[in-house]
PDB file of C-alpha atoms in Angstrom:
ATOM      1  CA  MET A   1     -78.921  87.252  29.789  1.00 54.00           C
ATOM      2  CA  ASN A   2     -80.436  90.190  27.938  1.00 77.00           C
ATOM      3  CA  ASN A   3     -81.704  93.632  28.828  1.00 86.00           C
ATOM      4  CA  THR A   4     -85.263  92.401  29.306  1.00 93.00           C
ATOM      5  CA  ILE A   5     -87.240  93.627  32.274  1.00 95.00           C
ATOM      6  CA  LEU A   6     -90.057  91.481  33.620  1.00 97.00           C
ATOM      7  CA  ILE A   7     -92.713  93.210  35.703  1.00 98.00           C
ATOM      8  CA  THR A   8     -95.422  91.297  37.610  1.00 98.00           C
ATOM      9  CA  SER A   9     -98.663  92.163  39.375  1.00 98.00           C
ATOM     10  CA  PHE A  10    -101.273  90.380  41.471  1.00 97.00           C
ATOM     11  CA  SER A  11    -104.962  89.730  41.071  1.00 96.00           C
ATOM     12  CA  ILE A  12    -107.523  90.691  43.698  1.00 90.00           C
ATOM     13  CA  TRP A  13    -107.804  88.621  46.889  1.00 80.00           C
ATOM     14  CA  LYS A  14    -110.244  90.303  49.215  1.00 80.00           C
ATOM     15  CA  PRO A  15    -114.022  90.401  48.653  1.00 80.00           C
ATOM     16  CA  HIS A  16    -114.179  94.211  48.722  1.00 81.00           C
ATOM     17  CA  HIS A  17    -111.498  94.622  46.015  1.00 77.00           C
ATOM     18  CA  THR A  18    -112.578  95.350  42.495  1.00 87.00           C
ATOM     19  CA  THR A  19    -109.008  95.723  41.268  1.00 94.00           C
ATOM     20  CA  ASN A  20    -105.449  95.312  42.572  1.00 96.00           C
ATOM     21  CA  SER A  21    -103.407  98.510  42.595  1.00 97.00           C
ATOM     22  CA  SER A  22    -100.291  96.620  41.410  1.00 97.00           C
ATOM     23  CA  ASP A  23    -102.178  95.539  38.322  1.00 97.00           C
ATOM     24  CA  ASP A  24    -103.766  98.975  37.924  1.00 97.00           C
ATOM     25  CA  LEU A  25    -100.287 100.447  37.812  1.00 98.00           C
ATOM     26  CA  LEU A  26     -99.131  97.915  35.198  1.00 97.00           C
ATOM     27  CA  GLU A  27    -102.183  98.725  33.124  1.00 96.00           C
ATOM     28  CA  LEU A  28    -101.259 102.423  33.173  1.00 96.00           C
ATOM     29  CA  ILE A  29     -97.624 101.587  32.328  1.00 94.00           C
ATOM     30  CA  SER A  30     -98.523  99.254  29.478  1.00 90.00           C
ATOM     31  CA  GLU A  31    -100.462 102.113  27.821  1.00 87.00           C
ATOM     32  CA  ARG A  32     -97.228 104.098  27.500  1.00 85.00           C
ATOM     33  CA  GLU A  33     -94.663 103.627  24.804  1.00 80.00           C
ATOM     34  CA  LEU A  34     -91.683 102.712  26.929  1.00 82.00           C
ATOM     35  CA  LEU A  35     -88.801 100.322  26.470  1.00 75.00           C
ATOM     36  CA  ASP A  36     -89.233  97.494  23.995  1.00 84.00           C
ATOM     37  CA  SER A  37     -87.592  95.264  26.530  1.00 88.00           C
ATOM     38  CA  LEU A  38     -90.538  95.339  28.982  1.00 94.00           C
ATOM     39  CA  ASN A  39     -92.507  92.185  29.563  1.00 95.00           C
ATOM     40  CA  PHE A  40     -95.533  91.863  31.838  1.00 96.00           C
ATOM     41  CA  LEU A  41     -96.864  88.972  33.849  1.00 98.00           C
ATOM     42  CA  ARG A  42    -100.128  90.277  35.257  1.00 97.00           C
ATOM     43  CA  ASN A  43    -102.831  89.086  37.619  1.00 96.00           C
ATOM     44  CA  LEU A  44    -100.795  86.508  39.507  1.00 98.00           C
ATOM     45  CA  PRO A  45    -102.873  84.392  41.843  1.00 97.00           C
ATOM     46  CA  VAL A  46    -102.554  85.543  45.465  1.00 96.00           C
ATOM     47  CA  GLU A  47    -101.326  82.112  46.573  1.00 97.00           C
ATOM     48  CA  PHE A  48     -98.103  81.241  48.372  1.00 97.00           C
ATOM     49  CA  GLU A  49     -97.047  78.444  45.967  1.00 97.00           C
ATOM     50  CA  LEU A  50     -98.633  79.412  42.682  1.00 98.00           C
ATOM     51  CA  ALA A  51     -97.414  83.037  42.517  1.00 98.00           C
ATOM     52  CA  PRO A  52     -93.666  82.134  42.756  1.00 98.00           C
ATOM     53  CA  GLU A  53     -94.214  79.169  40.472  1.00 98.00           C
ATOM     54  CA  HIS A  54     -95.667  81.376  37.728  1.00 98.00           C
ATOM     55  CA  VAL A  55     -93.042  84.106  38.114  1.00 98.00           C
ATOM     56  CA  LEU A  56     -90.092  81.736  38.153  1.00 98.00           C
ATOM     57  CA  GLU A  57     -91.435  79.891  35.071  1.00 98.00           C
ATOM     58  CA  LYS A  58     -91.644  83.199  33.225  1.00 98.00           C
ATOM     59  CA  PHE A  59     -88.244  84.293  34.545  1.00 97.00           C
ATOM     60  CA  ASN A  60     -86.617  81.069  33.312  1.00 96.00           C
ATOM     61  CA  GLU A  61     -88.236  81.560  29.922  1.00 96.00           C
ATOM     62  CA  LEU A  62     -87.170  85.207  29.449  1.00 95.00           C
ATOM     63  CA  GLN A  63     -83.955  85.378  31.485  1.00 94.00           C
ATOM     64  CA  PRO A  64     -84.506  89.089  32.228  1.00 95.00           C
ATOM     65  CA  LYS A  65     -81.792  91.403  33.522  1.00 94.00           C
ATOM     66  CA  VAL A  66     -84.269  92.716  36.054  1.00 96.00           C
ATOM     67  CA  LEU A  67     -87.397  91.344  37.699  1.00 97.00           C
ATOM     68  CA  ILE A  68     -89.804  93.838  39.234  1.00 98.00           C
ATOM     69  CA  CYS A  69     -92.530  92.235  41.298  1.00 98.00           C
ATOM     70  CA  CYS A  70     -95.408  94.440  42.414  1.00 98.00           C
ATOM     71  CA  GLY A  71     -98.067  93.978  45.040  1.00 98.00           C
ATOM     72  CA  MET A  72    -100.856  95.985  46.618  1.00 96.00           C
ATOM     73  CA  ALA A  73    -100.434  97.749  49.931  1.00 95.00           C
ATOM     74  CA  GLU A  74    -103.721  99.429  50.918  1.00 92.00           C
ATOM     75  CA  GLU A  75    -102.324 101.170  53.964  1.00 93.00           C
ATOM     76  CA  ARG A  76     -99.334 102.746  52.273  1.00 96.00           C
ATOM     77  CA  THR A  77     -99.357 106.110  50.494  1.00 97.00           C
ATOM     78  CA  LYS A  78     -96.223 105.842  48.322  1.00 98.00           C
ATOM     79  CA  LEU A  79     -94.481 103.229  46.218  1.00 98.00           C
ATOM     80  CA  ASN A  80     -92.434 101.182  48.665  1.00 98.00           C
ATOM     81  CA  ILE A  81     -89.413  99.359  47.338  1.00 98.00           C
ATOM     82  CA  GLU A  82     -88.636  96.485  49.627  1.00 98.00           C
ATOM     83  CA  SER A  83     -85.001  95.997  50.604  1.00 98.00           C
ATOM     84  CA  ARG A  84     -85.416  92.423  51.767  1.00 98.00           C
ATOM     85  CA  ALA A  85     -87.625  89.402  52.291  1.00 98.00           C
ATOM     86  CA  VAL A  86     -87.668  87.290  55.415  1.00 98.00           C
ATOM     87  CA  ILE A  87     -88.827  83.710  55.943  1.00 97.00           C
ATOM     88  CA  GLU A  88     -88.292  81.964  59.260  1.00 95.00           C
ATOM     89  CA  GLU A  89     -85.402  84.188  60.309  1.00 94.00           C
ATOM     90  CA  HIS A  90     -83.711  83.818  56.918  1.00 97.00           C
ATOM     91  CA  THR A  91     -83.219  87.186  55.229  1.00 97.00           C
ATOM     92  CA  LEU A  92     -82.441  87.772  51.594  1.00 97.00           C
ATOM     93  CA  GLN A  93     -81.552  91.296  50.376  1.00 97.00           C
ATOM     94  CA  THR A  94     -81.943  92.784  46.925  1.00 97.00           C
ATOM     95  CA  SER A  95     -78.708  93.372  45.038  1.00 95.00           C
ATOM     96  CA  VAL A  96     -80.042  96.715  43.733  1.00 97.00           C
ATOM     97  CA  ASP A  97     -78.725  99.948  45.265  1.00 97.00           C
ATOM     98  CA  LEU A  98     -82.070 101.245  46.446  1.00 98.00           C
ATOM     99  CA  VAL A  99     -80.738 104.637  47.584  1.00 97.00           C
ATOM    100  CA  GLU A 100     -79.407 105.259  44.087  1.00 96.00           C
ATOM    101  CA  LEU A 101     -82.641 103.947  42.571  1.00 97.00           C
ATOM    102  CA  THR A 102     -84.931 106.172  44.645  1.00 98.00           C
ATOM    103  CA  THR A 103     -82.959 109.416  44.744  1.00 97.00           C
ATOM    104  CA  ASP A 104     -85.242 112.404  43.976  1.00 97.00           C
ATOM    105  CA  LEU A 105     -88.403 110.329  43.561  1.00 98.00           C
ATOM    106  CA  GLN A 106     -91.195 112.075  45.425  1.00 96.00           C
ATOM    107  CA  MET A 107     -93.698 109.215  45.682  1.00 98.00           C
ATOM    108  CA  THR A 108     -91.237 106.402  46.395  1.00 98.00           C
ATOM    109  CA  GLU A 109     -89.509 105.263  49.553  1.00 98.00           C
ATOM    110  CA  ILE A 110     -87.441 102.307  50.729  1.00 98.00           C
ATOM    111  CA  SER A 111     -89.145  99.813  53.036  1.00 98.00           C
ATOM    112  CA  HIS A 112     -87.579  97.079  55.103  1.00 98.00           C
ATOM    113  CA  ASP A 113     -90.801  95.115  55.701  1.00 96.00           C
ATOM    114  CA  ALA A 114     -92.256  93.176  52.778  1.00 97.00           C
ATOM    115  CA  GLY A 115     -94.956  91.890  55.109  1.00 93.00           C
ATOM    116  CA  GLN A 116     -95.834  88.315  55.989  1.00 90.00           C
ATOM    117  CA  PHE A 117     -98.108  87.481  53.141  1.00 94.00           C
ATOM    118  CA  VAL A 118     -97.708  86.282  49.568  1.00 97.00           C
ATOM    119  CA  CYS A 119     -95.703  89.396  48.568  1.00 97.00           C
ATOM    120  CA  ASN A 120     -92.924  88.538  50.995  1.00 98.00           C
ATOM    121  CA  THR A 121     -92.919  84.894  49.940  1.00 98.00           C
ATOM    122  CA  LEU A 122     -92.776  85.739  46.263  1.00 98.00           C
ATOM    123  CA  TYR A 123     -89.901  88.208  46.840  1.00 98.00           C
ATOM    124  CA  TYR A 124     -88.018  85.681  48.966  1.00 98.00           C
ATOM    125  CA  LYS A 125     -88.424  82.918  46.359  1.00 98.00           C
ATOM    126  CA  THR A 126     -87.303  85.160  43.495  1.00 97.00           C
ATOM    127  CA  LEU A 127     -84.243  86.412  45.430  1.00 97.00           C
ATOM    128  CA  GLU A 128     -83.392  82.821  46.379  1.00 97.00           C
ATOM    129  CA  HIS A 129     -83.705  81.708  42.750  1.00 96.00           C
ATOM    130  CA  LEU A 130     -81.598  84.552  41.448  1.00 94.00           C
ATOM    131  CA  SER A 131     -78.838  83.895  43.990  1.00 93.00           C
ATOM    132  CA  SER A 132     -78.514  80.304  42.739  1.00 89.00           C
ATOM    133  CA  ARG A 133     -77.840  81.329  39.127  1.00 86.00           C
ATOM    134  CA  ASP A 134     -74.529  81.682  37.360  1.00 82.00           C
ATOM    135  CA  GLU A 135     -75.571  84.856  35.555  1.00 84.00           C
ATOM    136  CA  VAL A 136     -76.270  88.027  37.486  1.00 86.00           C
ATOM    137  CA  HIS A 137     -79.899  89.024  37.585  1.00 92.00           C
ATOM    138  CA  HIS A 138     -81.589  91.557  39.874  1.00 95.00           C
ATOM    139  CA  SER A 139     -84.942  91.712  41.547  1.00 97.00           C
ATOM    140  CA  ILE A 140     -86.946  94.266  43.477  1.00 98.00           C
ATOM    141  CA  PHE A 141     -90.382  94.198  45.006  1.00 98.00           C
ATOM    142  CA  ILE A 142     -92.593  97.307  44.970  1.00 98.00           C
ATOM    143  CA  HIS A 143     -95.653  97.724  47.071  1.00 98.00           C
ATOM    144  CA  VAL A 144     -98.205  99.947  45.358  1.00 98.00           C
ATOM    145  CA  PRO A 145    -100.707 102.033  47.304  1.00 98.00           C
ATOM    146  CA  VAL A 146    -104.336 102.367  46.164  1.00 96.00           C
ATOM    147  CA  ILE A 147    -104.242 104.536  43.030  1.00 97.00           C
ATOM    148  CA  THR A 148    -106.430 107.659  43.050  1.00 97.00           C
ATOM    149  CA  GLU A 149    -106.911 110.511  40.640  1.00 97.00           C
ATOM    150  CA  GLU A 150    -104.788 112.599  43.023  1.00 97.00           C
ATOM    151  CA  ASN A 151    -101.771 110.308  43.167  1.00 98.00           C
ATOM    152  CA  LYS A 152    -101.952 108.531  39.814  1.00 97.00           C
ATOM    153  CA  SER A 153     -99.663 110.707  37.744  1.00 97.00           C
ATOM    154  CA  PHE A 154     -97.074 110.924  40.509  1.00 98.00           C
ATOM    155  CA  LEU A 155     -97.003 107.156  40.984  1.00 98.00           C
ATOM    156  CA  VAL A 156     -96.775 106.496  37.255  1.00 97.00           C
ATOM    157  CA  ASP A 157     -93.934 109.036  36.848  1.00 97.00           C
ATOM    158  CA  ASP A 158     -91.965 107.506  39.676  1.00 98.00           C
ATOM    159  CA  PHE A 159     -92.538 103.965  38.421  1.00 97.00           C
ATOM    160  CA  ILE A 160     -91.409 104.943  34.931  1.00 96.00           C
ATOM    161  CA  SER A 161     -88.308 106.544  36.427  1.00 97.00           C
ATOM    162  CA  ILE A 162     -87.612 103.301  38.344  1.00 97.00           C
ATOM    163  CA  ILE A 163     -87.908 101.226  35.165  1.00 96.00           C
ATOM    164  CA  GLU A 164     -85.659 103.617  33.235  1.00 94.00           C
ATOM    165  CA  ARG A 165     -83.040 103.714  35.993  1.00 95.00           C
ATOM    166  CA  LEU A 166     -82.951  99.948  36.288  1.00 95.00           C
ATOM    167  CA  SER A 167     -82.573  99.583  32.524  1.00 92.00           C
ATOM    168  CA  ILE A 168     -79.352 101.608  32.564  1.00 90.00           C
ATOM    169  CA  MET A 169     -77.976 100.816  35.974  1.00 87.00           C
ATOM    170  CA  SER A 170     -74.600  99.167  36.096  1.00 75.00           C
ATOM    171  CA  PHE A 171     -74.842  96.520  38.766  1.00 67.00           C
TER     172      PHE A 171
END
């Protein structure tokens, strides 16, 4: 395992979408000169089987220390870091201390509901995959609100703080 961080985003899935806010955020992040250890897997298909397949393939290739999956949440107003994923009454929790991760972040909150769509399935499959490995890897899922001129800088600042904190966190 290395100090690599893999960050993923989704493509659009509804007819009225022109972009996906998760990918918009990754576009803004990729324009910054951040850690050399960042890798992006962008525009995942919004499909229950293909999204986890693509992410786990890239995960197995890179063996990152941390996997950050991002998805769009039109109804939310802040970055929401999901504590868990649930499929058919089976719950998997992230191994990341989310209270420590989110302390003092003004546009980020902890959520306990990753939804019932592809985001939840992707998160569940990644947590399941990581739990079966000998090495310790960590994963979080972040729901990203629609990005506007008013919230853009705040969301980017919080997201960069999350990346930086995860890169130095002792798990």
